[in-house]
Amino acid sequence: MGMPSKSQIKRVLKGLEKAEGTLALNPGASALEKFRWDLHQKFVRYVREKGITQKRLAEILEIDEAKVSKILRHRIDEFSTDRLITLYQKLDPEVR
């Protein structure tokens, strides 16, 4: 397998320009932001530990896959804290 051509590299870089990565926790985060980050991490951990796909998680949570993608990449600004907790309770009914 050889090196990719210039056109292949250009095409990949063009695609990455539109890609959204995972947001990180702000170092000066408030207690609420830290709590929401921890909650987001619980979803990520669940996916990894269970070895399930984003699509399967969407089925379990009964929400569309695009919303699951946002949760897993910490793009959770459109979710209330209550909503995130309610969704996570579907994965772990014993959560407090």
PDB file of C-alpha atoms in Angstrom:
ATOM      1  CA  MET A   1       0.000   0.000   0.000  1.00  0.00           C
ATOM      2  CA  GLY A   2       1.536   3.294  -1.117  1.00  0.00           C
ATOM      3  CA  MET A   3       1.130   6.856  -0.031  1.00  0.00           C
ATOM      4  CA  PRO A   4      -2.176   8.566  -0.841  1.00  0.00           C
ATOM      5  CA  SER A   5      -2.223  10.886  -3.822  1.00  0.00           C
ATOM      6  CA  LYS A   6      -2.436  14.655  -3.439  1.00  0.00           C
ATOM      7  CA  SER A   7      -6.038  14.562  -4.637  1.00  0.00           C
ATOM      8  CA  GLN A   8      -6.942  11.935  -2.015  1.00  0.00           C
ATOM      9  CA  ILE A   9      -5.329  14.000   0.735  1.00  0.00           C
ATOM     10  CA  LYS A  10      -7.094  17.128  -0.474  1.00  0.00           C
ATOM     11  CA  ARG A  11     -10.470  15.320  -0.480  1.00  0.00           C
ATOM     12  CA  VAL A  12      -9.959  14.016   3.073  1.00  0.00           C
ATOM     13  CA  LEU A  13      -8.874  17.423   4.365  1.00  0.00           C
ATOM     14  CA  LYS A  14     -11.908  19.024   2.726  1.00  0.00           C
ATOM     15  CA  GLY A  15     -14.172  16.545   4.515  1.00  0.00           C
ATOM     16  CA  LEU A  16     -12.503  17.240   7.851  1.00  0.00           C
ATOM     17  CA  GLU A  17     -13.192  20.968   7.541  1.00  0.00           C
ATOM     18  CA  LYS A  18     -16.880  20.257   8.175  1.00  0.00           C
ATOM     19  CA  ALA A  19     -16.341  17.631  10.877  1.00  0.00           C
ATOM     20  CA  GLU A  20     -17.226  18.389  14.460  1.00  0.00           C
ATOM     21  CA  GLY A  21     -15.047  16.836  17.105  1.00  0.00           C
ATOM     22  CA  THR A  22     -15.701  16.163  20.732  1.00  0.00           C
ATOM     23  CA  LEU A  23     -15.854  19.190  22.985  1.00  0.00           C
ATOM     24  CA  ALA A  24     -13.643  19.200  26.043  1.00  0.00           C
ATOM     25  CA  LEU A  25     -14.481  20.402  29.515  1.00  0.00           C
ATOM     26  CA  ASN A  26     -13.482  23.999  30.115  1.00  0.00           C
ATOM     27  CA  PRO A  27     -10.766  24.190  32.823  1.00  0.00           C
ATOM     28  CA  GLY A  28     -12.803  26.854  34.648  1.00  0.00           C
ATOM     29  CA  ALA A  29     -16.030  24.862  34.476  1.00  0.00           C
ATOM     30  CA  SER A  30     -18.759  25.397  37.036  1.00  0.00           C
ATOM     31  CA  ALA A  31     -20.036  22.594  39.261  1.00  0.00           C
ATOM     32  CA  LEU A  32     -23.031  22.156  36.943  1.00  0.00           C
ATOM     33  CA  GLU A  33     -20.794  21.954  33.858  1.00  0.00           C
ATOM     34  CA  LYS A  34     -18.638  19.357  35.613  1.00  0.00           C
ATOM     35  CA  PHE A  35     -21.733  17.347  36.540  1.00  0.00           C
ATOM     36  CA  ARG A  36     -22.973  17.449  32.934  1.00  0.00           C
ATOM     37  CA  TRP A  37     -19.486  16.400  31.730  1.00  0.00           C
ATOM     38  CA  ASP A  38     -19.520  13.456  34.127  1.00  0.00           C
ATOM     39  CA  LEU A  39     -22.959  12.481  32.862  1.00  0.00           C
ATOM     40  CA  HIS A  40     -21.739  12.651  29.261  1.00  0.00           C
ATOM     41  CA  GLN A  41     -18.821  10.415  30.238  1.00  0.00           C
ATOM     42  CA  LYS A  42     -21.257   7.836  31.635  1.00  0.00           C
ATOM     43  CA  PHE A  43     -22.833   7.507  28.170  1.00  0.00           C
ATOM     44  CA  VAL A  44     -19.415   7.137  26.553  1.00  0.00           C
ATOM     45  CA  ARG A  45     -18.367   4.547  29.130  1.00  0.00           C
ATOM     46  CA  TYR A  46     -21.604   2.599  28.621  1.00  0.00           C
ATOM     47  CA  VAL A  47     -21.026   2.381  24.866  1.00  0.00           C
ATOM     48  CA  ARG A  48     -17.446   1.209  25.353  1.00  0.00           C
ATOM     49  CA  GLU A  49     -18.200  -1.313  28.100  1.00  0.00           C
ATOM     50  CA  LYS A  50     -21.186  -2.819  26.291  1.00  0.00           C
ATOM     51  CA  GLY A  51     -19.499  -2.693  22.894  1.00  0.00           C
ATOM     52  CA  ILE A  52     -22.613  -1.280  21.273  1.00  0.00           C
ATOM     53  CA  THR A  53     -23.011   1.057  18.341  1.00  0.00           C
ATOM     54  CA  GLN A  54     -24.323   4.569  18.366  1.00  0.00           C
ATOM     55  CA  LYS A  55     -27.349   3.263  16.468  1.00  0.00           C
ATOM     56  CA  ARG A  56     -28.049   0.644  19.149  1.00  0.00           C
ATOM     57  CA  LEU A  57     -27.750   3.260  21.888  1.00  0.00           C
ATOM     58  CA  ALA A  58     -30.262   5.421  20.028  1.00  0.00           C
ATOM     59  CA  GLU A  59     -32.673   2.476  19.988  1.00  0.00           C
ATOM     60  CA  ILE A  60     -32.232   1.886  23.720  1.00  0.00           C
ATOM     61  CA  LEU A  61     -32.698   5.574  24.550  1.00  0.00           C
ATOM     62  CA  GLU A  62     -35.564   5.898  22.049  1.00  0.00           C
ATOM     63  CA  ILE A  63     -34.067   9.009  20.457  1.00  0.00           C
ATOM     64  CA  ASP A  64     -32.620   9.591  17.024  1.00  0.00           C
ATOM     65  CA  GLU A  65     -29.021   8.716  16.275  1.00  0.00           C
ATOM     66  CA  ALA A  66     -28.024  12.343  15.634  1.00  0.00           C
ATOM     67  CA  LYS A  67     -28.934  13.218  19.226  1.00  0.00           C
ATOM     68  CA  VAL A  68     -26.907  10.271  20.517  1.00  0.00           C
ATOM     69  CA  SER A  69     -23.964  11.500  18.466  1.00  0.00           C
ATOM     70  CA  LYS A  70     -24.241  14.885  20.153  1.00  0.00           C
ATOM     71  CA  ILE A  71     -24.307  13.303  23.605  1.00  0.00           C
ATOM     72  CA  LEU A  72     -21.286  11.129  22.884  1.00  0.00           C
ATOM     73  CA  ARG A  73     -19.270  14.114  21.606  1.00  0.00           C
ATOM     74  CA  HIS A  74     -20.255  16.353  24.546  1.00  0.00           C
ATOM     75  CA  ARG A  75     -22.315  18.621  22.352  1.00  0.00           C
ATOM     76  CA  ILE A  76     -25.064  18.617  24.921  1.00  0.00           C
ATOM     77  CA  ASP A  77     -26.063  22.274  25.016  1.00  0.00           C
ATOM     78  CA  GLU A  78     -29.493  21.440  23.555  1.00  0.00           C
ATOM     79  CA  PHE A  79     -30.210  18.933  26.351  1.00  0.00           C
ATOM     80  CA  SER A  80     -31.375  19.993  29.780  1.00  0.00           C
ATOM     81  CA  THR A  81     -29.666  18.342  32.713  1.00  0.00           C
ATOM     82  CA  ASP A  82     -32.969  16.700  33.625  1.00  0.00           C
ATOM     83  CA  ARG A  83     -33.261  15.251  30.124  1.00  0.00           C
ATOM     84  CA  LEU A  84     -29.740  13.830  30.254  1.00  0.00           C
ATOM     85  CA  ILE A  85     -30.462  12.223  33.621  1.00  0.00           C
ATOM     86  CA  THR A  86     -33.745  10.780  32.339  1.00  0.00           C
ATOM     87  CA  LEU A  87     -31.980   9.322  29.317  1.00  0.00           C
ATOM     88  CA  TYR A  88     -29.199   7.847  31.415  1.00  0.00           C
ATOM     89  CA  GLN A  89     -31.731   6.242  33.748  1.00  0.00           C
ATOM     90  CA  LYS A  90     -32.791   4.100  30.784  1.00  0.00           C
ATOM     91  CA  LEU A  91     -29.279   2.635  30.877  1.00  0.00           C
ATOM     92  CA  ASP A  92     -28.912   2.493  34.647  1.00  0.00           C
ATOM     93  CA  PRO A  93     -32.248   2.646  36.488  1.00  0.00           C
ATOM     94  CA  GLU A  94     -30.390   2.591  39.835  1.00  0.00           C
ATOM     95  CA  VAL A  95     -28.495   5.838  39.189  1.00  0.00           C
ATOM     96  CA  ARG A  96     -28.852   8.455  41.920  1.00  0.00           C
TER      97      ARG A  96
END
